GROMACS .gro file of C-alpha atoms in nm:
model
  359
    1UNK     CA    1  -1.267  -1.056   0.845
    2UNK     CA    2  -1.199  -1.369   1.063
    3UNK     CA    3  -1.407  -1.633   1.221
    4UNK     CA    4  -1.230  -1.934   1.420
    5UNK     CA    5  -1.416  -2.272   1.438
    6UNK     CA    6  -1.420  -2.441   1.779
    7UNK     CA    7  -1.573  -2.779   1.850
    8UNK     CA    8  -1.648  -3.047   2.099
    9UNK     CA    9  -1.392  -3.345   2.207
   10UNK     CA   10  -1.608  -3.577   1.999
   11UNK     CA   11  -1.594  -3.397   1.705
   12UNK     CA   12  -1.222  -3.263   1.761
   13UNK     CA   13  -1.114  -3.629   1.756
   14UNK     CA   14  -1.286  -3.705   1.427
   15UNK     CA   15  -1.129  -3.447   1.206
   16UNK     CA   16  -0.819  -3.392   1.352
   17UNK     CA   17  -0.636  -3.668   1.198
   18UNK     CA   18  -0.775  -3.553   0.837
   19UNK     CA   19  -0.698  -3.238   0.950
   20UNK     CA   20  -0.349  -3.278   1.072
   21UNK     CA   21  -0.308  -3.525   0.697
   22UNK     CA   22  -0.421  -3.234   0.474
   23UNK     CA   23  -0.181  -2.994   0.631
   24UNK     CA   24   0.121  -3.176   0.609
   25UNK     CA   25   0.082  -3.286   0.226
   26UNK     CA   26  -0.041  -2.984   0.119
   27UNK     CA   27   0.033  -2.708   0.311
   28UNK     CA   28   0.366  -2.765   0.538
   29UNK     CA   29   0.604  -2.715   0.229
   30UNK     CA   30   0.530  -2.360   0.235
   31UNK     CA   31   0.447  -2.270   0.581
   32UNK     CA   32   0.739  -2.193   0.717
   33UNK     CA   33   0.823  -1.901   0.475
   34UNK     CA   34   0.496  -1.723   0.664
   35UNK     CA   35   0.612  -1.672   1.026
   36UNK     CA   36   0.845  -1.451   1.129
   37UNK     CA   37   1.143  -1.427   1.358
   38UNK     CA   38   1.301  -1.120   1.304
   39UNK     CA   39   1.103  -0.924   1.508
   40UNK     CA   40   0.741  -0.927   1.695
   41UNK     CA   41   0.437  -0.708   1.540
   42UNK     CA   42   0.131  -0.623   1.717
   43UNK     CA   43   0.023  -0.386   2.000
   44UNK     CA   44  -0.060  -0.068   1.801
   45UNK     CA   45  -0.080   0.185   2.049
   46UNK     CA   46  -0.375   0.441   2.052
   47UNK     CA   47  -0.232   0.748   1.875
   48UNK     CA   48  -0.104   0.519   1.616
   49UNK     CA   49  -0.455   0.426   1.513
   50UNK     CA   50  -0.606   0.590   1.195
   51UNK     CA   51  -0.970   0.501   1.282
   52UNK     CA   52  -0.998   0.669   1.659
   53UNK     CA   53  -1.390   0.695   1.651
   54UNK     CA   54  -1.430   0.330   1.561
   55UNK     CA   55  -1.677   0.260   1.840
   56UNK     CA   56  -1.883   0.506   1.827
   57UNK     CA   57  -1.773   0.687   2.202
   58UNK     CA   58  -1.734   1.016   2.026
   59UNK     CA   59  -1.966   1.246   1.785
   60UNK     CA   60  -1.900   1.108   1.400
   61UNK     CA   61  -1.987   1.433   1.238
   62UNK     CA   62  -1.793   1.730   1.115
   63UNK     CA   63  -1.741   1.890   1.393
   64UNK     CA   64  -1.655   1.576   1.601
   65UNK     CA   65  -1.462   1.475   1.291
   66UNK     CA   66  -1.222   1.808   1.280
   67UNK     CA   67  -1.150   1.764   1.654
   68UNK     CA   68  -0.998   1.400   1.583
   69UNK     CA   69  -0.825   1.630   1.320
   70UNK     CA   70  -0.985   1.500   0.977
   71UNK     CA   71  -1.020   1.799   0.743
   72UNK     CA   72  -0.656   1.958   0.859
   73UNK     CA   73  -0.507   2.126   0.610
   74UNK     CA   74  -0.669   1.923   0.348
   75UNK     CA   75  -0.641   2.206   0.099
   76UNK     CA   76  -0.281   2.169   0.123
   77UNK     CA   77  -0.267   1.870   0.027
   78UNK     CA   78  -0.485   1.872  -0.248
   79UNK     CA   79  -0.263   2.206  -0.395
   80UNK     CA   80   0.079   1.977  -0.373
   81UNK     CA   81  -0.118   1.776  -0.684
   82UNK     CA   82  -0.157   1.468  -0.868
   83UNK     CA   83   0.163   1.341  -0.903
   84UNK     CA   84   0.296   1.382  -0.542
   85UNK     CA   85  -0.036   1.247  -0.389
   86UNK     CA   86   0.029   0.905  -0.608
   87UNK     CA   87   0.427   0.935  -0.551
   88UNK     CA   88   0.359   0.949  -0.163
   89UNK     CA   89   0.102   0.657  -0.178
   90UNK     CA   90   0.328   0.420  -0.351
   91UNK     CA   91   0.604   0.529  -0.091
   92UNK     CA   92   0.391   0.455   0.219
   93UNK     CA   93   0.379   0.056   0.102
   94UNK     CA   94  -0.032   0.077   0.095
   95UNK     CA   95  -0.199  -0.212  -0.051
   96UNK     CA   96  -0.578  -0.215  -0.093
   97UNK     CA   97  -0.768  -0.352   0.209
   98UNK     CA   98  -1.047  -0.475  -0.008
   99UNK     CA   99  -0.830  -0.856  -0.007
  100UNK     CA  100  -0.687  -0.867  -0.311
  101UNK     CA  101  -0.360  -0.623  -0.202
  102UNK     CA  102  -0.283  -0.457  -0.485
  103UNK     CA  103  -0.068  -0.187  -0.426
  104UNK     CA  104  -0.250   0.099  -0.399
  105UNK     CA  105  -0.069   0.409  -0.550
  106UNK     CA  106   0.036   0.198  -0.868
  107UNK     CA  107  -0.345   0.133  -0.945
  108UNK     CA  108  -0.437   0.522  -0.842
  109UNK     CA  109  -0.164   0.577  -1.134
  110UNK     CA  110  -0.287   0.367  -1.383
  111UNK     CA  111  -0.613   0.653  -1.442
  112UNK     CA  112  -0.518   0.849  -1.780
  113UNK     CA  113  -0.372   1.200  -1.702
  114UNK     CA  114  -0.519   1.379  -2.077
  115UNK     CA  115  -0.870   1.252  -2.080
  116UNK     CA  116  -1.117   1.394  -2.321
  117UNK     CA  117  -1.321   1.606  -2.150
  118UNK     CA  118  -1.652   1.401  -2.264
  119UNK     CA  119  -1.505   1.117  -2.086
  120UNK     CA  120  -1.423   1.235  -1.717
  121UNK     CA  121  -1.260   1.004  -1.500
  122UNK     CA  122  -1.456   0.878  -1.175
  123UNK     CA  123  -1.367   0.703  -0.863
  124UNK     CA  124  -1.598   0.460  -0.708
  125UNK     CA  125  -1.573   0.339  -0.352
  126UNK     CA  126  -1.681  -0.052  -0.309
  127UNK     CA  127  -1.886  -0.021  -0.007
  128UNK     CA  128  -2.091  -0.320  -0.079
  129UNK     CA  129  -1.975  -0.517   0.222
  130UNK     CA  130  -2.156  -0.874   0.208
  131UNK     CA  131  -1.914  -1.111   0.243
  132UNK     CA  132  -1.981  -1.317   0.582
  133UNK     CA  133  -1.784  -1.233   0.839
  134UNK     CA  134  -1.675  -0.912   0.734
  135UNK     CA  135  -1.801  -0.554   0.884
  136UNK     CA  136  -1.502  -0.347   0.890
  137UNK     CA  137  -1.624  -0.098   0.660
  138UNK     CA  138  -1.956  -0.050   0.821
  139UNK     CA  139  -1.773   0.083   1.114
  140UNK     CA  140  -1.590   0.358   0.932
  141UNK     CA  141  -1.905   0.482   0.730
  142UNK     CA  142  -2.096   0.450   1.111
  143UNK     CA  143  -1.874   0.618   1.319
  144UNK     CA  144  -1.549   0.805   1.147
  145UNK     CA  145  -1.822   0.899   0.797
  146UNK     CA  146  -1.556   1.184   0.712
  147UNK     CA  147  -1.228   0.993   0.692
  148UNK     CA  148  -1.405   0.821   0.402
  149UNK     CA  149  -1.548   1.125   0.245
  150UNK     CA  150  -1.235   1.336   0.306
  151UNK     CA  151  -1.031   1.005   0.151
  152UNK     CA  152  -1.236   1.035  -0.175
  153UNK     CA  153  -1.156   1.427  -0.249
  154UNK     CA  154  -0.806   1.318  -0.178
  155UNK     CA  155  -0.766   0.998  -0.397
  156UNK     CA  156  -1.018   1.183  -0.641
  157UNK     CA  157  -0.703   1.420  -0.691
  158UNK     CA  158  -0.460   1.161  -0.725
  159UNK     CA  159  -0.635   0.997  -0.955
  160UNK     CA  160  -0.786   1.303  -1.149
  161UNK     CA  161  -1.142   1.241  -1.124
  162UNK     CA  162  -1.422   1.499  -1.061
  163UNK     CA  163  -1.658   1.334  -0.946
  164UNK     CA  164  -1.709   0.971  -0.710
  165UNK     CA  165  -1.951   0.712  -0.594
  166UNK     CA  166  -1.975   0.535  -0.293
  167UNK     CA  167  -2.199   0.248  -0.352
  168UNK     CA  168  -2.291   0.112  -0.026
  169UNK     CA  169  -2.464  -0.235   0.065
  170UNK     CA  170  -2.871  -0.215   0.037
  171UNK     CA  171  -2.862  -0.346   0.438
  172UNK     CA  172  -2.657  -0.106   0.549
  173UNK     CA  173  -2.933   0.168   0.629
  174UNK     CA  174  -2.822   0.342   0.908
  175UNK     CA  175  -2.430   0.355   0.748
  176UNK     CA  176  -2.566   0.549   0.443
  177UNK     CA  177  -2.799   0.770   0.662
  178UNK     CA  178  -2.521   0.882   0.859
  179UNK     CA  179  -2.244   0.866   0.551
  180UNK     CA  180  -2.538   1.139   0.346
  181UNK     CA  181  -2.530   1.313   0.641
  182UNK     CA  182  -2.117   1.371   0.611
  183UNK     CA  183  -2.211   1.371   0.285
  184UNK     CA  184  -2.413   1.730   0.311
  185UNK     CA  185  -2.185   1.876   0.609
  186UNK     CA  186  -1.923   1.856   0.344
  187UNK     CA  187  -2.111   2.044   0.075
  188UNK     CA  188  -2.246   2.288   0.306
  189UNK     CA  189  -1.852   2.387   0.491
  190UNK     CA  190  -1.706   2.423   0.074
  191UNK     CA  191  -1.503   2.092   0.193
  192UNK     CA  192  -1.639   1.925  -0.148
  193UNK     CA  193  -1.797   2.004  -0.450
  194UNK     CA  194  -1.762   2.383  -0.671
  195UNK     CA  195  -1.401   2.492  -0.553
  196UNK     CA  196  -1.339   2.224  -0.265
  197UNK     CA  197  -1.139   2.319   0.014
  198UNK     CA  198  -1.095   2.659  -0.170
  199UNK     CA  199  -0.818   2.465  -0.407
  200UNK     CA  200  -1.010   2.604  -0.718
  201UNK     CA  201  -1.049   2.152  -0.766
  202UNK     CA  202  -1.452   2.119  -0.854
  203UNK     CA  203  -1.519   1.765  -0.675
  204UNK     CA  204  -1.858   1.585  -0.653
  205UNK     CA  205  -1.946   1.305  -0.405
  206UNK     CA  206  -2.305   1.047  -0.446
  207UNK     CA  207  -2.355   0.775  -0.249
  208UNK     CA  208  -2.550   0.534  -0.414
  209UNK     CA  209  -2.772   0.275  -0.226
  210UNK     CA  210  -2.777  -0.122  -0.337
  211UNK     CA  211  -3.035  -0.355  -0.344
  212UNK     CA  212  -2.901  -0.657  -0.141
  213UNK     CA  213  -2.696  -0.813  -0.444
  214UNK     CA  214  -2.428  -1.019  -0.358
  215UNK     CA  215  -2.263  -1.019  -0.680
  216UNK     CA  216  -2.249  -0.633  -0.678
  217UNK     CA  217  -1.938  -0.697  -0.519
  218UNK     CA  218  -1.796  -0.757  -0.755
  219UNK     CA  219  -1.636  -0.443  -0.924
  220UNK     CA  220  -1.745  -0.466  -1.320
  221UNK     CA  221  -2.115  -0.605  -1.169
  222UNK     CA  222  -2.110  -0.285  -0.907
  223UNK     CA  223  -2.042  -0.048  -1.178
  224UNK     CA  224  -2.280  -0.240  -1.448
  225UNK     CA  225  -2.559  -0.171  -1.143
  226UNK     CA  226  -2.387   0.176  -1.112
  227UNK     CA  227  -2.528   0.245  -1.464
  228UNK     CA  228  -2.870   0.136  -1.398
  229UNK     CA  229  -2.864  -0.249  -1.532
  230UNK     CA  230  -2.863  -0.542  -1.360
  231UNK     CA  231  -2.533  -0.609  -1.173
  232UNK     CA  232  -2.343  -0.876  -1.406
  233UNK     CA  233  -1.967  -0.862  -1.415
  234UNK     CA  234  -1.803  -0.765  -1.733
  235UNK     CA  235  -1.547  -0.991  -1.976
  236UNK     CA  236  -1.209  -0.867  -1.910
  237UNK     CA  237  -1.053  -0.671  -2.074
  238UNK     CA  238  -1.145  -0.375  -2.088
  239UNK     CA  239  -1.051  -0.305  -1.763
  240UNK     CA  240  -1.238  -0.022  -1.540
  241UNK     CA  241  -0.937   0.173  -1.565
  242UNK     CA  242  -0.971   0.203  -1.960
  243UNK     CA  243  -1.345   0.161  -1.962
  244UNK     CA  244  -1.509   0.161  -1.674
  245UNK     CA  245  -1.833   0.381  -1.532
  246UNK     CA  246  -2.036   0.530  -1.829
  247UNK     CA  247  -1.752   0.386  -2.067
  248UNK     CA  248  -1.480   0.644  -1.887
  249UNK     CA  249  -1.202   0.552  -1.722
  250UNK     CA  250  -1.295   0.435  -1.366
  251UNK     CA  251  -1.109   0.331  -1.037
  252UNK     CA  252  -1.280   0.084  -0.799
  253UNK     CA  253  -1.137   0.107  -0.464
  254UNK     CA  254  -1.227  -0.016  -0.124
  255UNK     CA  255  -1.356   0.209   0.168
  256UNK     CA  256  -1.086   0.118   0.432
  257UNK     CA  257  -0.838   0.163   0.176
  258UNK     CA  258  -0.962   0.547   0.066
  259UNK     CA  259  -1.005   0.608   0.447
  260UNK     CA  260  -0.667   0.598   0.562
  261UNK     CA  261  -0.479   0.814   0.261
  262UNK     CA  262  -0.576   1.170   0.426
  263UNK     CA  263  -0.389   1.041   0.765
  264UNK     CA  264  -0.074   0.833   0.576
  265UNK     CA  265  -0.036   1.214   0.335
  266UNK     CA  266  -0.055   1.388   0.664
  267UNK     CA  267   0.209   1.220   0.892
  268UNK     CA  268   0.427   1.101   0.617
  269UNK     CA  269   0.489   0.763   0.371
  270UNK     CA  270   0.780   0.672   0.626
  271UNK     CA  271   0.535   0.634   0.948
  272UNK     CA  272   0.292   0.441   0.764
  273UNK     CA  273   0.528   0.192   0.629
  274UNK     CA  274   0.700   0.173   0.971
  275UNK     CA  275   0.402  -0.069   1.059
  276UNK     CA  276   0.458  -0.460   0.909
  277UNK     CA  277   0.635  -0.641   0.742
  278UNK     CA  278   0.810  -0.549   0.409
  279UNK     CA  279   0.558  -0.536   0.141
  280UNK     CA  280   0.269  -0.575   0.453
  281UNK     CA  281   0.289  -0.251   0.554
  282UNK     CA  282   0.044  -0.018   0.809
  283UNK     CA  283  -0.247  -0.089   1.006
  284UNK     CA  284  -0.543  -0.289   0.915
  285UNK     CA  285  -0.854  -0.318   1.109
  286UNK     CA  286  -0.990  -0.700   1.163
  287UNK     CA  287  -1.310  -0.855   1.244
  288UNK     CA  288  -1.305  -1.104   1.418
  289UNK     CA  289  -1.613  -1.346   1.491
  290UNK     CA  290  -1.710  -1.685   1.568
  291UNK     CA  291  -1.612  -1.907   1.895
  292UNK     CA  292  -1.450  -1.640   2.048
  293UNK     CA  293  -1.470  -1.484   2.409
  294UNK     CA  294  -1.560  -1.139   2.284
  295UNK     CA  295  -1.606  -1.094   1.876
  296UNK     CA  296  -1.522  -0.746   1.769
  297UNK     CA  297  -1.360  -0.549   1.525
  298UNK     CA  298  -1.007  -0.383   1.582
  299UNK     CA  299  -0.742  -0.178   1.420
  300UNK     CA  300  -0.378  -0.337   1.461
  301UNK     CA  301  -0.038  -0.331   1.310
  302UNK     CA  302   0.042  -0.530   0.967
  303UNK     CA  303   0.171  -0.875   1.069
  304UNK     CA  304   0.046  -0.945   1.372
  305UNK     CA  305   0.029  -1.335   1.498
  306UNK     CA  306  -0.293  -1.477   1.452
  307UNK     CA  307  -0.286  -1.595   1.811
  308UNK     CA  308  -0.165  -1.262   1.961
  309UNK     CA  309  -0.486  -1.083   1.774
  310UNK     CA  310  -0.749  -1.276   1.889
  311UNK     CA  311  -0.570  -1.372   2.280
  312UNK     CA  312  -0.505  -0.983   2.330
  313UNK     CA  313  -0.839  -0.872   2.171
  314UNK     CA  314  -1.041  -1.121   2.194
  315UNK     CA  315  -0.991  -1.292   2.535
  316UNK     CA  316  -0.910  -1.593   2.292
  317UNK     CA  317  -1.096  -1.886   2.176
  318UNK     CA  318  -1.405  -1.999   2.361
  319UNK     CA  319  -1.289  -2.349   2.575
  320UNK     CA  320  -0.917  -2.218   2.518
  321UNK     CA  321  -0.696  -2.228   2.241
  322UNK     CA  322  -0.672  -2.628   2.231
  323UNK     CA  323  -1.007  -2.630   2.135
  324UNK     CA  324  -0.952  -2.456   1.831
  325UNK     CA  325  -1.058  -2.680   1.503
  326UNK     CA  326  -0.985  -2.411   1.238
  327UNK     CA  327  -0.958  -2.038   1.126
  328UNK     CA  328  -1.124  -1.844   0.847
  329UNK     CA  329  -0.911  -1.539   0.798
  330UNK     CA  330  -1.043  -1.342   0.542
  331UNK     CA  331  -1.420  -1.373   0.498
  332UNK     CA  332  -1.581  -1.685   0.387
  333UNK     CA  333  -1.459  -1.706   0.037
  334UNK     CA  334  -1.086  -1.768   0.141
  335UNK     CA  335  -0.998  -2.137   0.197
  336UNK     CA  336  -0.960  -2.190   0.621
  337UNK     CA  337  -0.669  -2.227   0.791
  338UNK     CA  338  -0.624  -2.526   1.044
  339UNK     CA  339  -0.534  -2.468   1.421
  340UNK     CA  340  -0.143  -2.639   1.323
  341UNK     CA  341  -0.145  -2.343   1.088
  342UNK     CA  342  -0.311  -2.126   1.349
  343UNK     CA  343  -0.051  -2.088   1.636
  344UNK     CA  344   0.248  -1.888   1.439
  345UNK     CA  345   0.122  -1.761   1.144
  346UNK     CA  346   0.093  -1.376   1.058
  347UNK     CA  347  -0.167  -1.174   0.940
  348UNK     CA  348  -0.097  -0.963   0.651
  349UNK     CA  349  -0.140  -1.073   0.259
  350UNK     CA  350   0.164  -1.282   0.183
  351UNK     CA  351   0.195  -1.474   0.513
  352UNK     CA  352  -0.150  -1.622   0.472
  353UNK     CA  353  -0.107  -1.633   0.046
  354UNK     CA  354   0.216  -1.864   0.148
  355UNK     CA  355  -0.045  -2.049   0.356
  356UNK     CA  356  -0.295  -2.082   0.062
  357UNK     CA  357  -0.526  -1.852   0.202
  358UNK     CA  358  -0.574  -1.455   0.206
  359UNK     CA  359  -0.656  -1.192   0.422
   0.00000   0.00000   0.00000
């Protein structure tokens, strides 16, 4: 999520020396470790995009879905197990597109492999989207439903649970009708649930609707509301992965980041980490808001310049890019970034953590 800050000449001249002051004490020591010269990112071209229904142009169902070829040879997949599933999600370099990067296939790993059978292992997707500025995820559960329910059989494997939640924002209405609907199409083709796929894996899916709570969020307070209590986060530790949903061990995961392991399994670790910088790897989709020429949200490579993502998708900033005061670049609750900061830096997780921000 990203919204840019333009301003007036009057007001451009009264912060810009505070600005400009805060920067350089602060902030210029580090900076230059977060551009890069080695070589340019950006420009994903269209059949390297994961998410190819993300506007809506094309049917978002199951039979729409196969054609864009989700559901391909998902049984195979889930038959090559557990441990290759996490061993080619740590390959591909994924880190979880919820913000806080974690590497993906290490936390997928960290779910017990002998639980007791009266303490089954769940997944739960974080679809409680309410930071401001931020949509991404209600575009995938809109328009490309599937890649998130086919993602959950697939990281439900990897991580051995049988059964998941998606908890999904109270406001988003129309998301969860049309995610239920993928939802049932599953059940009713054998692509989830008794025998999924026909792998002989028994795999349940429930999306669960919120009630508007912010802190839900928040993954101890979304699985405390989970559970039928009022959405508090939880001392840690334990963590979710020891004790999580209904006291068994638990992985909270974003939806962009369960979305895109059916695609990164299916044309290999290697392609997926070809996109980025090292340790920044794939694509990421942005939203991008604010004084802007035309908001929207996008998929692009890992590591992109700031500048080139918003002049190439954007049309740049409203009153061109000298107008520019500051940057928010990953949702509301990440410190902003000012335009000196603006013109070279790169978008992926340790560029803008060099920065003091996050993505």
């Amino acid at each position: 999520a990203m919204a840019t800050v333009a301003s007036n000449t009057m007001l451009r001249a009264a912060l810009a020396s505070r600005v400009a002051a805060s920067w350089t004490k602060s902030v210029a020591p580090f900076a230059s470790r977060a551009f890069s010269t080695e070589r340019t990112y950006g420009g994903l071209t269209d059949e390297d995009r994961i998410f190819t229904n993300l506007y809506g142009k094309h049917d978002p169902f199951l039979k729409g879905a196969m054609k864009r070829g989700d559901w391909y040879r998902t049984k195979d997949l889930v038959l090559m197990g557990r441990d290759w599933i996490i061993s080619e999600m740590k390959a591909s370099g994924l880190r979880g597109r919820g913000g806080a990067g974690f590497p993906s296939g290490l936390k997928w790993s960290f779910m017990p492999k002998n639980t007791d059978p009266a303490k089954p292992s769940y997944l739960v997707v974080n679809a409680d989207e309410s930071e401001p500025g931020t949509c991404k995820d209600r575009e995938i559960m809109r328009h490309d439903p599937h890649k998130l329910v086919e993602g959950c059989l697939i990281a439900g494997v990897g991580m051995g649970a049988r059964a998941g939640y998606i908890y999904i924002r109270g406001e988003y209405v129309n998301e969860r009708l049309a995610l239920e609907k993928a939802v049932a199409e599953a059940y009713e083709a054998g692509l989830i649930g008794k025998n999924a796929c026909g792998t002989g894996y028994d795999y349940d899916l429930y999306v669960h609707h919120g009630a508007g709570a912010y802190i839900c969020g928040e993954e101890t307070a979304l699985i405390e509301s989970l559970e039928g209590k009022t959405g508090k986060p939880r001392l840690k530790p334990p963590f979710p992965a020891g004790v999580g949903l209904y006291g068994c061990p638990t992985t909270v995961t974003n939806v962009e980041t369960v979305a895109v392991a059916p695609t990164i399994l299916r044309r290999g670790p290697e392609w997926f980490s070809s996109f980025g910088r090292p340790n920044n790897h794939g694509t990421k989709l942005f939203c991008i808001s604010g004084h802007v020429n035309r908001p929207c949200t996008v998929e692009e490579e890992m590591s992109i310049p700031l500048r080139e993502l918003i002049d190439r998708h954007c049309g740049g900033v409203i009153g061109g890019w000298d107008n520019l005061l500051a940057i928010i670049p990953g949702g509301s609750s990440v410190p902003l970034l000012p335009k000196p900061l603006c013109d070279d830096v790169l978008m992926d997780f340790d560029a803008l953590r060099e920065v003091q921000s996050g993505l």
